[in-house]
Structures are given as C-alpha cells and as structure tokens.
Coordinates of C-alpha atoms in Angstrom, one line a residue:
X612 CA 146.1 113.2 51.5
X613 CA 143.2 115.2 50.4
X614 CA 141.2 117.4 52.7
X615 CA 138.3 117.2 50.2
X616 CA 137.7 113.6 51.0
X617 CA 135.2 112.9 53.8
X618 CA 136.7 109.8 55.3
X619 CA 139.6 110.0 57.7
X620 CA 141.5 107.1 56.1
X621 CA 140.7 105.1 53.0
X622 CA 142.4 102.6 50.8
X623 CA 142.4 103.0 47.1
X624 CA 143.9 101.1 44.2
X625 CA 144.6 102.9 41.0
X626 CA 142.8 100.8 38.4
X627 CA 140.3 98.4 39.7
X628 CA 140.5 98.4 43.4
X629 CA 140.5 96.2 46.4
X630 CA 138.1 96.9 49.4
X631 CA 137.5 100.5 50.4
X632 CA 138.3 101.9 47.0
X633 CA 138.1 105.7 46.9
X634 CA 137.4 107.8 43.8
X635 CA 139.5 110.9 44.5
X636 CA 137.1 113.0 42.5
X637 CA 133.7 112.1 43.9
X638 CA 133.5 115.5 45.5
X639 CA 133.3 117.0 42.0
X640 CA 130.2 115.2 40.6
X641 CA 129.4 118.2 38.5
X642 CA 132.9 118.4 36.9
X643 CA 134.8 116.1 34.6
X644 CA 136.1 112.8 35.9
X645 CA 139.2 111.0 34.8
X646 CA 138.5 107.8 32.9
X647 CA 141.9 106.6 31.6
X648 CA 145.5 108.0 31.7
X649 CA 148.6 107.3 29.7
X650 CA 152.1 108.4 30.7
X651 CA 154.8 110.1 28.6
X652 CA 158.3 111.3 29.2
X653 CA 158.3 115.0 28.5
X654 CA 157.3 114.9 24.8
X655 CA 157.5 118.4 23.3
X656 CA 154.4 120.1 21.9
X657 CA 153.4 123.7 21.0
X658 CA 150.2 125.5 20.3
X659 CA 148.9 125.3 16.8
X660 CA 146.5 128.2 17.1
X661 CA 147.0 131.9 17.8
X662 CA 143.4 132.2 19.1
X663 CA 142.3 131.6 22.7
X664 CA 143.1 128.1 23.8
X665 CA 142.6 127.6 27.5
X666 CA 144.6 125.5 30.0
X667 CA 142.5 124.1 32.8
X668 CA 142.9 122.7 36.3
X669 CA 142.8 119.0 36.8
X670 CA 139.0 118.5 36.8
X671 CA 138.2 121.1 34.2
X672 CA 136.4 123.6 36.5
X673 CA 138.8 126.5 36.2
X674 CA 140.7 128.2 33.4
X675 CA 144.2 128.9 34.6
X676 CA 146.1 130.0 31.5
X677 CA 145.5 130.9 27.8
X678 CA 148.0 129.5 25.3
X679 CA 147.8 132.6 23.1
X680 CA 149.8 134.3 25.8
X681 CA 152.6 131.9 25.3
X682 CA 153.4 132.2 21.6
X683 CA 157.0 131.0 22.0
X684 CA 156.6 128.3 24.6
X685 CA 157.3 124.6 24.1
X686 CA 155.0 122.5 26.3
X687 CA 156.2 119.1 27.6
X688 CA 153.7 116.3 27.8
X689 CA 153.8 114.1 30.9
X690 CA 150.4 112.3 30.6
X691 CA 147.2 112.2 28.6
X692 CA 143.9 112.0 30.4
X693 CA 140.6 110.9 29.0
X694 CA 138.0 113.0 30.8
X695 CA 134.3 112.4 30.8
X696 CA 131.2 114.5 31.9
X697 CA 128.0 112.6 31.4
X698 CA 128.2 111.3 27.8
X699 CA 130.8 113.9 26.8
X700 CA 134.4 112.8 26.6
X701 CA 137.7 114.4 25.5
X702 CA 141.4 113.7 25.8
X703 CA 143.5 116.3 27.5
X704 CA 147.3 116.6 27.8
X705 CA 148.9 117.5 31.0
X706 CA 151.8 119.8 30.0
X707 CA 154.5 121.9 31.6
X708 CA 156.4 124.8 30.2
X709 CA 160.1 124.4 29.5
X710 CA 161.1 126.5 32.5
X711 CA 158.7 124.5 34.7
X712 CA 156.8 127.6 35.9
X713 CA 153.5 126.9 34.1
X714 CA 151.5 123.6 34.1
X715 CA 148.0 122.5 33.5
X716 CA 145.6 120.5 31.2
X717 CA 145.0 121.3 27.6
X718 CA 142.7 119.8 25.0
X719 CA 145.0 117.8 22.7
X720 CA 143.4 119.4 19.6
X721 CA 145.1 122.7 20.5
X722 CA 148.6 121.2 20.4
X723 CA 150.9 119.8 17.7
X724 CA 154.0 117.7 18.2
X725 CA 157.5 119.2 18.2
X726 CA 159.6 122.1 19.6
X727 CA 158.0 125.5 19.1
X728 CA 159.7 127.0 16.0
X729 CA 159.5 130.4 17.6
X730 CA 161.0 129.2 20.9
X731 CA 163.6 131.0 22.9
X732 CA 166.4 128.9 24.5
X733 CA 164.9 127.3 27.6
X734 CA 165.7 124.3 29.7
X735 CA 163.6 121.1 29.5
X736 CA 161.6 120.5 32.7
X737 CA 163.3 118.4 35.3
X738 CA 162.0 114.9 35.8
X739 CA 161.2 115.9 39.3
X740 CA 162.0 118.6 41.9
X741 CA 162.1 116.2 44.8
X742 CA 165.7 116.6 45.6
X743 CA 165.2 120.2 46.6
X744 CA 162.3 119.4 48.9
X745 CA 162.5 118.9 52.7
X746 CA 162.3 115.2 53.3
X747 CA 159.4 113.9 55.4
X748 CA 161.1 110.5 55.9
X749 CA 163.1 111.8 58.9
X750 CA 160.3 113.4 60.9
X751 CA 159.0 111.6 64.0
X752 CA 155.5 111.1 62.7
X753 CA 156.8 109.2 59.7
X754 CA 159.0 107.1 61.9
X755 CA 156.1 106.1 64.1
X756 CA 154.0 105.0 61.1
X757 CA 156.9 103.0 59.7
X758 CA 157.2 101.2 63.0
X759 CA 153.8 99.7 62.3
X760 CA 154.9 98.4 58.9
X761 CA 157.4 95.7 59.9
X762 CA 157.7 93.1 57.2
X763 CA 157.4 95.7 54.4
X764 CA 160.3 97.0 52.4
X765 CA 160.9 100.8 52.2
X766 CA 161.2 101.8 48.6
X767 CA 163.1 105.0 47.6
X768 CA 160.8 105.9 44.6
X769 CA 157.7 105.4 46.7
X770 CA 159.2 107.4 49.6
X771 CA 160.0 110.3 47.2
X772 CA 156.5 110.2 45.8
X773 CA 154.9 110.2 49.2
X774 CA 157.1 113.0 50.4
X775 CA 156.2 115.1 47.3
X776 CA 152.5 114.6 48.0
X777 CA 152.7 115.7 51.6
X778 CA 155.5 118.3 51.5
X779 CA 155.9 119.3 47.9
X780 CA 156.3 123.0 47.2
X781 CA 153.6 122.9 44.4
X782 CA 152.2 126.4 45.0
X783 CA 149.1 127.1 43.1
X784 CA 148.3 123.4 42.5
X785 CA 145.5 121.6 44.3
X786 CA 146.1 118.4 46.3
X787 CA 144.9 116.1 43.5
X788 CA 147.2 117.7 40.9
X789 CA 150.1 117.3 43.3
X790 CA 149.2 113.7 43.9
X791 CA 149.1 112.8 40.2
X792 CA 152.2 114.7 39.3
X793 CA 154.1 112.9 42.2
X794 CA 153.2 109.4 41.2
X795 CA 154.0 110.3 37.6
X796 CA 157.6 109.6 38.6
X797 CA 156.7 105.9 39.0
X798 CA 156.6 103.5 36.1
X799 CA 153.4 102.9 34.2
X800 CA 153.0 99.4 35.6
X801 CA 153.6 100.6 39.2
X802 CA 151.0 103.4 38.8
X803 CA 148.5 100.7 37.7
X804 CA 149.1 98.6 40.8
X805 CA 149.6 101.4 43.4
X806 CA 147.7 101.1 46.7
X807 CA 147.2 104.4 48.5
X808 CA 146.5 104.7 52.3
X809 CA 146.0 108.1 53.8
X810 CA 144.7 109.6 57.0
X811 CA 144.2 112.8 58.9
X812 CA 142.7 114.8 56.1
X813 CA 139.1 115.2 57.2
X814 CA 139.3 114.0 60.8
X815 CA 142.3 115.9 62.1
X816 CA 144.6 114.6 64.7
X817 CA 143.8 116.7 67.7
X818 CA 147.4 116.9 68.9
X819 CA 146.3 116.0 72.5
X820 CA 146.2 112.2 72.2
X821 CA 149.4 110.3 71.5
X822 CA 150.1 110.1 67.7
X823 CA 150.5 106.4 68.2
X824 CA 146.8 106.2 69.2
X825 CA 145.8 108.3 66.2
X826 CA 147.6 105.8 63.9
X827 CA 145.9 102.8 65.5
X828 CA 142.5 104.4 65.3
X829 CA 143.0 105.4 61.6
X830 CA 144.2 101.9 60.6
X831 CA 141.2 100.4 62.5
X832 CA 138.6 102.6 60.8
X833 CA 139.9 101.6 57.4
X834 CA 140.4 98.0 58.3
X835 CA 143.9 98.3 57.1
X836 CA 146.2 95.5 58.3
X837 CA 149.9 95.9 57.4
X838 CA 150.3 92.1 57.9
X839 CA 148.3 91.6 54.7
X840 CA 151.0 93.5 52.8
X841 CA 154.1 91.6 54.1
X842 CA 156.9 91.8 51.5
X843 CA 155.3 94.7 49.7
X844 CA 157.3 97.9 48.9
X845 CA 156.2 101.0 50.8
X846 CA 156.8 104.7 51.0
X847 CA 155.5 106.9 53.9
X848 CA 155.3 110.6 54.6
X849 CA 153.6 112.7 57.2
X850 CA 153.2 116.4 57.6
X851 CA 155.4 117.6 60.5
X852 CA 153.4 120.7 60.7
X853 CA 150.3 122.3 59.1
X854 CA 150.8 123.1 55.5
X855 CA 148.6 125.6 53.7
X856 CA 149.3 127.2 50.4
X857 CA 147.1 128.3 47.5
X858 CA 145.2 125.3 46.1
X859 CA 146.4 122.7 48.7
X860 CA 146.6 122.1 52.4
X861 CA 147.6 119.4 54.8
X862 CA 147.0 119.0 58.5
X863 CA 149.7 118.4 61.1
X864 CA 150.2 114.7 61.3
X865 CA 148.3 114.0 58.1
X866 CA 150.0 111.1 56.3
X867 CA 150.1 109.0 53.2
X868 CA 151.3 105.4 52.7
X869 CA 152.0 104.2 49.1
X870 CA 152.2 100.4 48.6
X871 CA 153.3 98.2 45.7
X872 CA 153.6 94.4 45.3
X873 CA 157.0 92.8 45.6
X874 CA 159.1 93.2 42.4
X875 CA 158.5 90.4 40.0
X876 CA 155.4 89.1 41.8
X877 CA 153.0 89.1 38.9
X878 CA 152.8 87.0 35.8
X879 CA 154.7 87.9 32.6
X880 CA 153.5 87.8 29.0
X881 CA 155.3 84.5 28.5
X882 CA 153.4 83.0 31.4
X883 CA 150.2 84.3 30.0
X884 CA 151.0 82.6 26.7
X885 CA 151.8 79.3 28.5
X886 CA 148.3 79.4 30.1
X887 CA 146.5 79.3 26.7
X888 CA 146.6 75.5 26.2
X889 CA 145.1 75.1 29.7
X890 CA 142.4 77.6 28.9
X891 CA 141.5 75.9 25.7
X892 CA 141.2 72.6 27.7
X893 CA 138.5 74.2 29.8
X894 CA 136.3 73.8 26.8
X895 CA 136.5 70.0 26.0
X896 CA 136.0 68.8 22.4
X897 CA 136.2 72.2 20.9
X898 CA 138.2 73.0 17.7
X899 CA 140.8 75.8 17.8
X900 CA 140.1 78.3 15.1
X901 CA 142.9 80.6 14.0
X902 CA 140.5 83.2 12.7
X903 CA 138.7 83.5 16.0
X904 CA 142.0 83.5 17.9
X905 CA 143.4 86.4 15.8
X906 CA 140.1 88.3 16.4
X907 CA 140.2 87.6 20.1
X908 CA 143.8 88.9 20.3
X909 CA 143.0 92.0 18.4
X910 CA 140.0 92.9 20.6
X911 CA 141.8 91.9 23.8
X912 CA 144.7 94.3 23.1
X913 CA 142.9 97.2 21.4
X914 CA 144.0 100.6 22.5
X915 CA 140.8 102.6 21.9
X916 CA 140.2 106.0 23.4
X917 CA 136.8 106.8 22.1
X918 CA 133.5 104.8 21.6
X919 CA 133.8 105.3 17.9
X920 CA 137.2 103.8 17.9
X921 CA 136.0 100.7 19.8
X922 CA 133.2 100.1 17.3
X923 CA 135.6 100.6 14.3
X924 CA 138.1 98.1 15.8
X925 CA 135.3 95.6 16.4
X926 CA 133.9 95.9 12.9
X927 CA 137.4 95.5 11.4
X928 CA 138.3 92.5 13.5
X929 CA 135.0 90.7 12.8
X930 CA 134.7 91.5 9.1
X931 CA 135.4 87.9 8.1
X932 CA 132.3 86.6 9.9
X933 CA 129.1 86.0 8.0
X934 CA 125.8 87.4 9.2
X935 CA 124.8 84.0 10.5
X936 CA 128.1 83.5 12.4
X937 CA 127.7 87.0 14.0
X938 CA 124.3 86.1 15.3
X939 CA 125.3 82.7 16.6
X940 CA 128.7 83.6 18.1
X941 CA 129.1 83.2 21.9
X942 CA 131.5 85.4 23.8
X943 CA 133.0 85.2 27.3
X944 CA 134.8 88.3 28.5
X945 CA 136.5 89.1 31.8
X946 CA 138.3 92.2 33.0
X947 CA 140.9 91.1 35.5
X948 CA 141.8 93.7 38.1
X949 CA 145.4 94.5 39.0
X950 CA 144.7 93.3 42.6
X951 CA 143.4 89.9 41.3
X952 CA 146.5 89.5 39.1
X953 CA 148.9 90.5 41.9
X954 CA 147.6 87.5 43.9
X955 CA 148.3 85.1 41.1
X956 CA 151.8 83.5 41.4
X957 CA 151.6 80.7 38.8
X958 CA 150.1 79.8 35.5
X959 CA 147.8 77.3 37.3
X960 CA 146.4 80.0 39.6
X961 CA 145.9 82.3 36.6
X962 CA 143.9 79.6 34.8
X963 CA 141.8 79.0 37.9
X964 CA 141.1 82.7 38.1
X965 CA 139.8 82.7 34.5
X966 CA 137.8 79.6 35.1
X967 CA 136.0 81.1 38.1
X968 CA 135.3 84.2 36.0
X969 CA 133.7 82.1 33.3
X970 CA 131.7 80.1 35.8
X971 CA 130.1 83.3 37.0
X972 CA 128.9 83.9 33.4
X973 CA 127.8 80.4 32.8
X974 CA 128.1 77.7 35.5
X975 CA 127.6 74.9 32.9
X976 CA 129.9 76.2 30.2
X977 CA 132.1 73.1 30.1
X978 CA 129.3 70.9 28.8
X979 CA 127.7 73.3 26.3
X980 CA 130.1 73.9 23.5
X981 CA 131.4 70.5 22.4
X982 CA 132.0 70.6 18.6
X983 CA 132.2 74.4 18.6
X984 CA 135.1 76.4 17.0
X985 CA 137.0 78.5 19.6
X986 CA 139.5 81.3 19.8
X987 CA 141.0 82.9 23.0
X988 CA 142.8 86.2 23.4
X989 CA 144.6 87.6 26.4
X990 CA 145.5 91.2 27.2
X991 CA 149.2 91.6 27.4
X992 CA 151.2 93.8 29.7
X993 CA 152.1 97.3 28.7
X994 CA 150.0 97.4 25.5
X995 CA 146.7 99.0 26.3
X996 CA 146.1 102.2 28.1
X997 CA 142.5 102.9 27.1
X998 CA 141.5 99.2 26.8
X999 CA 141.4 96.1 29.1
X1000 CA 143.6 95.5 32.1
X1001 CA 146.5 93.1 31.6
X1002 CA 145.5 89.5 32.1
X1003 CA 141.9 90.1 30.9
X1004 CA 140.5 87.7 28.4
X1005 CA 138.1 87.3 25.4
X1006 CA 136.8 83.9 24.3
X1007 CA 134.7 83.5 21.1
X1008 CA 132.9 80.3 20.1
X1009 CA 131.0 79.4 16.9
X1010 CA 128.7 76.4 16.5
X1011 CA 129.8 73.8 13.9
X1012 CA 128.3 74.1 10.4
X1013 CA 125.7 71.4 9.7

C-alpha cells in the first residue's frame, strides 16, 4: 500500500493488533503521530478567525492551505484525530470544502460549528467518489490474489475501499491520507477491527517471475495464511500498472487486502452485561458495592481526549472515597484488544479471557480478597473513542471496615 514502509508485506490491525502489526507512520518519527480517531458524517464547520489559520497534511509536516483564503467556505468534518509529538498533543479535524476540491487537517480551535454565514451556494461533499473510479476488482492481478482466498467472503464495501486505496484519483494526497479517507467509508466498528495486508510497495514485483510466485512469496514472508481467516469478509485490489501522481505512488502489481471478521461474530453489550455475575463470582466471598460499581462503569466508559480530562474524570468518579479508602483500594484493569474480542464467541469465553488477564496481574487473586467490597465496570461498544477498547474492564476492591 505504502511505498514508505520498508517491508514488502505486513499485517496490521487498526487498534491493538495481532502479529506483525505495522505502525503506518513509523517513517515519520520526527512528525506528529496519530493517537486516536473519531468518525463523523460531514458535519459543517467554518473558520472563526480572519487571521492565518493553517491546514496541514496528515502528519503535520507541511502547510497546504490557509483558511483566511477561504472566507466563504463551509468545511465538512469527516474525522477528528488526536495527534501527539513527544508530550505535546492536539486534536485536529480532517475537513473537506463543500465542492470537494480542498481537504486537509486543521486544529479544531480554528473552527466553529455550522454553515458559514457568508457562504455561497455549494454542494455538500459526496460520501465517496468511488463510483467514478476505474475498478481494480476486474484486473487479472486481483483475480489471482482472490484465488488464494477461498473460504473468505468478498465484501462490496471492503472492495470499494481497497480499490480507492490502490487506484483512487486523489491527486495531491499522499498514500496515507488516501488510505484513511478510503476506510472512512466503513463503519466505526469496522474500522476498529480492520486487518490490512499489503505487498509490493518496497520490494517490487520484478515482472519477470510469474505473479503467482510473487503472491506466494509475499504471503510467506508475512506468515499470512488465508485459512486462518476462513469466513471473514474481504476486499482486494491490485495496481494493474504503475501509478505515480503528486504525493502518492503504487508499483505495478502492488496490492492490498482488507479483512473483517464475519458479521455478528463478536459479543454484544447485552452479552457483556450477562457476563457480570460470572465475573463477580471470580472473587469469592466479596460484597458487591453499588458505589464501586458506578465508579467502575464511569471510568471504563470515559471518553477523554486529554490527560487533564482523564484526571478530572477520575477525581469526579472517586470523590465519594475517603482518604483511607483511596490508599487501600485495589484495582484490576485490562484493555482487551479487538483481535482478542473477535475470537470470543460466548459469554463463557469472554469471562475466561478476563480471568486470564487478571491472573497475569495477580496469580493468587481468587484467595486474597474475601470480605472485600467490589465493583466491576465493562467498556461498552460504540461509546468511547479516546478511552478503552470495547470489552475492557475495571475492577475495584476495598477492604472491610474493622
């Protein structure tokens, strides 16, 4: 997918990854990195300053526009990104002009919600421009890759996204920007669970050996086995010829494979709730405490963007505790990765996943807290963007008052 990445083929999971995870932005150690993202559906904004307010490229290394030159423009928000450089952090909005011609990343402090009151009649940006692009699904390279993916289900949305990444006419946008804009057409939960496989960016296919041989070698280097993804949804695209335009390029035969778990394969919020009694049973002879449970739920589902927000949320949720209780409280915390959760297919297997996570923190936990008060909170689906992954947990225990 990206000719800046040094490995021929890698597997990455957006979110916490499974083996061979690739950080798409490692090549830019001196620039900003993406920490968290949140998706929106073309929410209108406009500049609230007439002074210089710059729009940047995706990793904040290049100014590409100045908002003061667009006094009548309404900008449409597609996602917010928390960026970090060292200890510095900031939230940037990815916005596109109403006519779709100008796009980039702007610090959110420069924008205010709503249609520009000085706007001229313009059309809202299209959800995507994929229908006007030449499809990669029909070229011979793509067909050869698909022949290796028997047992997987071709998904139209993934196919469109893969095609946009490889053959999209995003002139002036680098490969990474094209990638993130292309997967933006997927739902938020799908973006969280997306597995990306790509090849031919750094180590080009030489065009002499059969393409079939190149595919096998690429899969082997990445230790990617399609049989491990039987039943998963898939989208594939390959460059039928070399592509080179300002900001982005792809080699002939370069390909991308997008994978998602089968629809309905992961737990629901109701199943998470049904797991709570079994999780409490992991701590025999403890006393369920409503105060601790409310606190655990608040902290497990906090949507905090900045460190100061996290501290404020914690102070507010724990304000009922005395100084003595604060110092004696025991906490178990686990961030469950999307990949771990995708392998869970029942309440029982989820409880076992949590149990093993607790054992790693304290192998003898089951015998230590008899008589303690306890509260458990689980992170629900679709609530947090800057907080914990869905299925994560927080457990708080207080010793009995003597």
